[in-house]
Short mmCIF file of C-alpha atoms in Angstrom, two decimals:
data_model
loop_
_atom_site.label_atom_id
_atom_site.label_comp_id
_atom_site.label_asym_id
_atom_site.label_seq_id
_atom_site.Cartn_x
_atom_site.Cartn_y
_atom_site.Cartn_z
CA UNK A 127 94.09 68.97 -10.12
CA UNK A 128 91.11 69.11 -7.91
CA UNK A 129 92.53 71.23 -4.54
CA UNK A 130 89.06 72.97 -4.24
CA UNK A 131 88.26 76.49 -5.96
CA UNK A 132 91.43 77.76 -7.71
CA UNK A 133 90.15 80.80 -6.58
CA UNK A 134 88.80 81.93 -3.14
CA UNK A 135 85.28 82.25 -2.23
CA UNK A 136 83.63 85.86 -1.32
CA UNK A 137 81.11 84.19 0.97
CA UNK A 138 83.08 81.47 2.80
CA UNK A 139 86.57 80.18 3.99
CA UNK A 140 87.47 77.59 1.23
CA UNK A 141 91.18 76.80 1.03
CA UNK A 142 92.70 74.20 -1.27
CA UNK A 143 93.63 70.68 0.68
CA UNK A 144 97.22 71.67 0.55
CA UNK A 145 98.24 75.18 2.34
CA UNK A 146 101.15 76.33 1.65
CA UNK A 147 103.52 77.16 5.04
CA UNK A 148 106.26 79.70 4.16
CA UNK A 149 108.53 78.69 7.18
CA UNK A 150 111.32 77.54 4.95
CA UNK A 151 111.40 81.10 3.32
CA UNK A 152 113.10 81.78 6.60
CA UNK A 153 115.82 79.01 6.55
CA UNK A 154 114.42 77.12 9.31
CA UNK A 155 114.92 73.88 7.71
CA UNK A 156 117.21 74.39 4.55
CA UNK A 157 119.73 76.95 3.60
CA UNK A 158 118.28 79.95 2.00
CA UNK A 159 119.99 79.60 -1.15
CA UNK A 160 118.11 76.43 -1.55
CA UNK A 161 114.98 78.30 -1.99
CA UNK A 162 113.10 79.53 -4.66
CA UNK A 163 110.09 81.75 -3.61
CA UNK A 164 108.98 83.03 -6.72
CA UNK A 165 109.25 79.82 -8.96
CA UNK A 166 107.43 78.05 -5.72
CA UNK A 167 104.88 80.15 -4.94
CA UNK A 168 104.08 81.15 -8.85
CA UNK A 169 103.83 77.02 -9.54
CA UNK A 170 101.86 76.64 -6.24
CA UNK A 171 99.01 79.28 -7.58
CA UNK A 172 98.99 77.63 -11.17
CA UNK A 173 98.27 74.16 -9.63
CA UNK A 174 95.86 75.33 -7.46
CA UNK A 175 97.07 75.99 -4.29
CA UNK A 176 95.15 79.01 -2.72
CA UNK A 177 96.28 79.86 0.78
CA UNK A 178 99.74 81.05 2.27
CA UNK A 179 100.61 80.45 5.76
CA UNK A 180 103.29 82.91 7.11
CA UNK A 181 104.61 84.79 10.71
CA UNK A 182 106.38 87.43 11.65
CA UNK A 183 108.24 85.18 13.73
CA UNK A 184 109.40 83.19 10.34
CA UNK A 185 112.45 85.22 9.41
CA UNK A 186 111.67 87.31 6.40
CA UNK A 187 108.89 85.02 4.90
CA UNK A 188 106.42 87.88 5.45
CA UNK A 189 108.18 90.07 3.14
CA UNK A 190 109.18 87.50 0.50
CA UNK A 191 105.85 86.17 0.32
CA UNK A 192 104.31 89.83 -0.32
CA UNK A 193 107.44 90.97 -2.82
CA UNK A 194 106.80 87.61 -4.85
CA UNK A 195 102.29 87.68 -4.64
CA UNK A 196 103.05 91.58 -5.87
CA UNK A 197 105.17 90.83 -8.37
CA UNK A 198 102.29 87.91 -9.70
CA UNK A 199 99.33 90.26 -8.99
CA UNK A 200 98.16 90.96 -12.68
CA UNK A 201 98.03 87.09 -13.27
CA UNK A 202 96.66 86.43 -9.73
CA UNK A 203 95.03 89.12 -7.66
CA UNK A 204 94.35 89.67 -4.17
CA UNK A 205 91.16 88.19 -4.51
CA UNK A 206 92.34 84.82 -5.99
CA UNK A 207 94.02 83.75 -2.52
CA UNK A 208 94.06 83.77 1.14
CA UNK A 209 97.05 85.08 3.20
CA UNK A 210 96.93 83.67 6.55
CA UNK A 211 99.69 85.15 9.38
CA UNK A 212 99.81 85.27 13.27
CA UNK A 213 100.59 87.79 16.05
CA UNK A 214 101.87 87.39 19.71
CA UNK A 215 105.45 85.74 19.00
CA UNK A 216 108.44 87.71 17.34
CA UNK A 217 111.47 85.48 18.63
CA UNK A 218 112.90 82.26 20.38
CA UNK A 219 112.64 83.44 23.91
CA UNK A 220 110.04 84.24 26.59
CA UNK A 221 110.49 87.79 26.26
CA UNK A 222 109.82 87.83 22.70
CA UNK A 223 106.19 87.11 23.27
CA UNK A 224 103.87 90.16 23.45
CA UNK A 225 100.01 89.61 23.82
CA UNK A 226 99.19 93.12 24.26
CA UNK A 227 96.42 94.65 22.52
CA UNK A 228 98.42 97.33 21.42
CA UNK A 229 101.27 95.34 20.19
CA UNK A 230 98.54 92.98 18.02
CA UNK A 231 97.22 95.88 16.40
CA UNK A 232 100.78 96.88 15.27
CA UNK A 233 101.35 93.84 14.13
CA UNK A 234 98.71 93.74 11.88
CA UNK A 235 99.47 96.71 10.53
CA UNK A 236 103.17 95.77 10.16
CA UNK A 237 102.43 92.03 8.31
CA UNK A 238 100.05 94.19 5.61
CA UNK A 239 102.52 96.33 4.89
CA UNK A 240 105.24 93.54 4.38
CA UNK A 241 102.45 91.47 2.74
CA UNK A 242 101.62 94.58 0.68
CA UNK A 243 97.70 94.02 1.06
CA UNK A 244 94.84 95.56 2.79
CA UNK A 245 93.33 92.95 4.62
CA UNK A 246 94.46 89.72 6.12
CA UNK A 247 92.08 86.61 5.61
CA UNK A 248 93.27 84.89 8.88
CA UNK A 249 95.20 85.86 12.07
CA UNK A 250 96.22 83.49 14.89
CA UNK A 251 97.60 84.21 18.12
CA UNK A 252 100.79 81.92 17.64
CA UNK A 253 102.01 79.45 20.12
CA UNK A 254 99.20 80.33 22.78
CA UNK A 255 100.65 77.65 25.26
CA UNK A 256 103.91 80.27 25.93
CA UNK A 257 101.84 82.48 27.49
CA UNK A 258 99.48 82.77 30.53
CA UNK A 259 95.65 82.18 29.45
CA UNK A 260 94.59 85.52 30.57
CA UNK A 261 97.09 87.07 27.89
CA UNK A 262 94.92 85.16 25.34
CA UNK A 263 91.44 85.23 26.47
CA UNK A 264 91.04 88.22 29.36
CA UNK A 265 89.84 91.22 29.45
CA UNK A 266 93.20 92.89 28.00
CA UNK A 267 93.98 89.80 25.94
CA UNK A 268 94.87 89.45 22.57
CA UNK A 269 91.61 87.80 21.11
CA UNK A 270 89.88 90.59 21.91
CA UNK A 271 91.90 92.98 19.89
CA UNK A 272 91.79 90.26 17.01
CA UNK A 273 88.29 90.16 16.92
CA UNK A 274 87.93 94.44 17.21
CA UNK A 275 89.96 93.95 13.95
CA UNK A 276 88.15 91.56 12.51
CA UNK A 277 84.95 93.77 13.16
CA UNK A 278 86.75 96.49 11.52
CA UNK A 279 87.73 94.69 8.39
CA UNK A 280 91.14 94.21 8.73
CA UNK A 281 91.16 90.32 9.54
CA UNK A 282 88.45 87.85 7.94
CA UNK A 283 89.07 84.98 10.41
CA UNK A 284 90.19 85.25 14.04
CA UNK A 285 92.50 82.11 15.25
CA UNK A 286 94.85 80.39 17.49
CA UNK A 287 97.54 78.05 17.07
CA UNK A 288 99.65 76.13 19.08
CA UNK A 289 101.20 72.21 20.05
CA UNK A 290 99.30 71.30 23.12
CA UNK A 291 95.53 69.99 22.16
CA UNK A 292 94.00 70.51 25.63
CA UNK A 293 95.32 74.30 26.03
CA UNK A 294 93.66 74.92 22.64
CA UNK A 295 90.91 73.34 23.44
CA UNK A 296 90.42 74.88 26.40
CA UNK A 297 90.77 78.15 24.81
CA UNK A 298 88.22 77.24 22.33
CA UNK A 299 85.90 76.63 25.13
CA UNK A 300 86.37 79.29 26.96
CA UNK A 301 85.37 81.50 23.75
CA UNK A 302 82.25 79.38 23.08
CA UNK A 303 81.49 80.10 26.62
CA UNK A 304 81.48 84.07 25.92
CA UNK A 305 79.80 83.86 22.61
CA UNK A 306 82.34 84.73 20.86
CA UNK A 307 84.03 81.66 19.30
CA UNK A 308 87.08 81.27 17.47
CA UNK A 309 86.57 80.93 13.79
CA UNK A 310 89.78 78.54 12.99
CA UNK A 311 92.47 76.64 14.93
CA UNK A 312 95.80 75.48 13.84
CA UNK A 313 97.35 72.42 15.36
CA UNK A 314 100.94 71.18 14.44
CA UNK A 315 102.50 67.76 14.60
CA UNK A 316 99.15 65.94 15.66
CA UNK A 317 98.03 64.38 12.48
CA UNK A 318 101.23 62.38 10.91
CA UNK A 319 102.87 59.23 11.24
CA UNK A 320 104.30 59.50 14.65
CA UNK A 321 101.06 61.25 16.04
CA UNK A 322 97.47 60.95 15.49
CA UNK A 323 95.75 62.59 18.21
CA UNK A 324 94.03 65.41 16.68
CA UNK A 325 91.72 63.21 15.03
CA UNK A 326 90.18 62.68 18.71
CA UNK A 327 89.66 66.29 19.25
CA UNK A 328 87.96 67.49 15.79
CA UNK A 329 84.11 66.53 17.40
CA UNK A 330 85.19 68.43 20.66
CA UNK A 331 86.43 71.77 18.80
CA UNK A 332 83.29 71.39 16.57
CA UNK A 333 81.11 71.11 19.69
CA UNK A 334 82.79 75.19 20.62
CA UNK A 335 81.64 76.76 17.53
CA UNK A 336 85.21 76.45 15.80
CA UNK A 337 84.40 76.60 12.21
CA UNK A 338 87.63 75.84 10.58
CA UNK A 339 90.67 73.29 11.62
CA UNK A 340 94.22 73.05 10.10
CA UNK A 341 96.27 70.05 10.35
CA UNK A 342 99.97 71.74 10.07
CA UNK A 343 103.23 69.66 9.59
CA UNK A 344 102.70 66.11 8.10
CA UNK A 345 106.43 65.80 8.26
CA UNK A 346 106.30 66.92 12.13
CA UNK A 347 108.97 69.58 11.76
CA UNK A 348 111.01 67.66 10.02
CA UNK A 349 111.39 65.07 11.93
CA UNK A 350 109.96 62.34 9.67
CA UNK A 351 112.50 62.26 7.04
CA UNK A 352 115.51 60.59 6.20
CA UNK A 353 117.79 62.74 7.21
CA UNK A 354 118.44 64.12 11.07
CA UNK A 355 115.51 66.73 12.03
CA UNK A 356 117.23 70.27 13.13
CA UNK A 357 119.16 70.67 16.18
CA UNK A 358 116.49 72.91 17.61
CA UNK A 359 113.77 70.32 17.40
CA UNK A 360 112.17 69.15 20.73
CA UNK A 361 111.99 65.68 19.85
CA UNK A 362 114.28 63.83 22.41
CA UNK A 363 117.62 61.52 21.03
CA UNK A 364 115.32 58.15 21.80
CA UNK A 365 112.43 59.41 19.50
CA UNK A 366 115.12 60.47 16.63
CA UNK A 367 116.85 57.36 16.88
CA UNK A 368 113.16 55.45 16.65
CA UNK A 369 112.20 57.47 13.57
CA UNK A 370 115.79 56.81 11.94
CA UNK A 371 114.66 53.15 12.08
CA UNK A 372 111.78 53.90 10.58
CA UNK A 373 113.04 55.94 7.85
CA UNK A 374 115.79 53.24 7.34
CA UNK A 375 113.26 50.63 7.54
CA UNK A 376 111.05 52.19 4.53
CA UNK A 377 114.22 52.66 2.21
CA UNK A 378 114.77 49.17 2.72
CA UNK A 379 111.52 48.40 1.12
CA UNK A 380 111.61 50.92 -1.36
CA UNK A 381 109.61 53.60 0.21
CA UNK A 382 110.78 57.12 1.50
CA UNK A 383 109.35 58.01 4.71
CA UNK A 384 108.75 61.66 3.77
CA UNK A 385 106.89 60.78 1.30
CA UNK A 386 104.53 58.38 3.24
CA UNK A 387 104.24 60.51 6.06
CA UNK A 388 102.83 63.41 3.46
CA UNK A 389 100.06 61.01 1.82
CA UNK A 390 99.50 59.68 5.25
CA UNK A 391 97.93 63.05 6.44
CA UNK A 392 96.94 64.30 2.87
CA UNK A 393 94.63 60.76 2.94
CA UNK A 394 93.15 62.01 6.53
CA UNK A 395 89.62 64.29 5.81
CA UNK A 396 89.45 65.35 9.61
CA UNK A 397 90.61 68.89 8.72
CA UNK A 398 89.81 71.63 6.22
CA UNK A 399 93.66 71.38 5.14
CA UNK A 400 96.93 70.57 5.83
CA UNK A 401 99.76 72.88 6.17
CA UNK A 402 103.16 71.93 4.30
CA UNK A 403 106.19 74.26 4.22
CA UNK A 404 107.10 74.36 0.43
CA UNK A 405 110.52 76.39 -0.68
CA UNK A 406 111.03 75.64 -4.17
CA UNK A 407 109.07 74.26 -7.58
CA UNK A 408 110.18 70.74 -6.73
CA UNK A 409 108.69 70.14 -3.52
CA UNK A 410 105.64 72.14 -4.46
CA UNK A 411 105.12 69.68 -7.57
CA UNK A 412 105.96 66.53 -5.41
CA UNK A 413 103.27 67.28 -2.82
CA UNK A 414 100.84 68.31 -5.43
CA UNK A 415 101.48 64.78 -7.11
CA UNK A 416 100.69 62.82 -4.04
CA UNK A 417 97.86 64.39 -3.71
CA UNK A 418 96.94 63.51 -7.24
CA UNK A 419 97.53 60.08 -6.62
CA UNK A 420 95.36 59.91 -3.42
CA UNK A 421 92.30 61.53 -4.93
CA UNK A 422 93.09 59.16 -7.96
CA UNK A 423 92.43 56.20 -4.93
CA UNK A 424 89.48 57.81 -3.81
CA UNK A 425 87.81 58.32 -7.10
CA UNK A 426 88.51 54.66 -8.20
CA UNK A 427 87.41 53.70 -4.81
CA UNK A 428 90.75 51.80 -4.07
CA UNK A 429 92.87 52.13 -1.07
CA UNK A 430 96.40 52.51 -0.51
CA UNK A 431 98.73 49.87 -2.06
CA UNK A 432 98.61 46.85 0.36
CA UNK A 433 102.47 46.88 0.79
CA UNK A 434 102.13 50.39 1.19
CA UNK A 435 99.63 50.09 4.03
CA UNK A 436 101.68 47.49 5.59
CA UNK A 437 104.79 49.42 5.32
CA UNK A 438 103.26 52.30 7.28
CA UNK A 439 101.53 49.78 9.88
CA UNK A 440 104.87 48.67 10.52
CA UNK A 441 106.42 52.03 11.15
CA UNK A 442 103.72 52.52 13.43
CA UNK A 443 104.89 49.29 15.34
CA UNK A 444 108.55 50.03 15.29
CA UNK A 445 107.93 53.60 17.16
CA UNK A 446 105.98 51.62 20.05
CA UNK A 447 105.41 53.45 22.82
CA UNK A 448 106.72 56.83 20.92
CA UNK A 449 103.54 56.45 18.61
CA UNK A 450 101.26 59.27 20.03
CA UNK A 451 103.94 60.67 22.16
CA UNK A 452 104.01 64.37 22.83
CA UNK A 453 106.96 66.88 23.50
CA UNK A 454 106.39 69.52 25.86
CA UNK A 455 105.37 72.91 24.98
CA UNK A 456 106.57 74.72 26.38
CA UNK A 457 109.61 72.83 26.70
CA UNK A 458 111.09 71.41 29.72
CA UNK A 459 113.45 69.01 30.39
CA UNK A 460 112.31 65.17 28.59
CA UNK A 461 113.72 61.73 29.84
CA UNK A 462 115.08 59.49 27.29
CA UNK A 463 111.79 57.26 27.47
CA UNK A 464 108.07 58.12 26.80
CA UNK A 465 106.26 59.40 29.64
CA UNK A 466 102.83 59.14 28.86
CA UNK A 467 101.50 61.17 31.75
CA UNK A 468 102.64 64.23 29.22
CA UNK A 469 100.57 62.96 26.19
CA UNK A 470 97.27 64.43 25.56
CA UNK A 471 94.57 62.87 25.09
#
């Protein structure tokens, strides 16, 4: 399949169009027993995926990923793939954030040990909206330390990740004004069936010197599925109910909302890659099969099946005012109806 290079470029950042997200390794979406990391990672590498996204915040995912990649090193050496991780967030609560330069450096070293590598391809400041912006961009902020680590060769690319697009853009603008633009930005749940606002921001990020953009979570953290999202999901009850109706409508017409959602995100060329959480061989193969289907259409210059297009359009009509609605992050009390004042445009 044409996921882009089967190995990584030494000169530039060329990730596969599907980027392997390791959140499931920590049990966030499913029982740990249902995860098969070795089979999932080895199959992903075999089929052309060349980048893995992880974090100290994702339970044991760094250790698991590091062990699997180490066991596959004879066939897939370190030069074959990119490792992307994060610093700054280490738990659920406010006190679990530490954006100090000292902790950032320690965290990078710890991640290298867990991932069994001498360097990291990408390091994001994780969930930047949860801390004061000075902790991100200030004189003692985390980004200054990450760029030092980049200069030392421990990091290849420095970036930020988070949910609110306006905050991500503000940080990108500040870094650009300081002549130290971000290499990469990752947003999640902002180009999916329920929310496509990221498409409006791509030119803005590029204007501030951001080279690479990643779209994470086409299922919007398991919201766009036939089963209810996890209890911790920030979607309010009304939105959950609306998505349940959308899933039922898709099923009644012979479609699975998760499949439609992944295809919807993968079909968009606005970012460099789409991060999909994967936990076993079957999920890897299904994701790549969906991508292959999209590729086949493009090669034949064919649009998506007309029925499928109609189903997607009808799903977004069912969403009504919840289409392009954003939850608040960090979370506060959310009303039962959309408040478009909270939507970032």
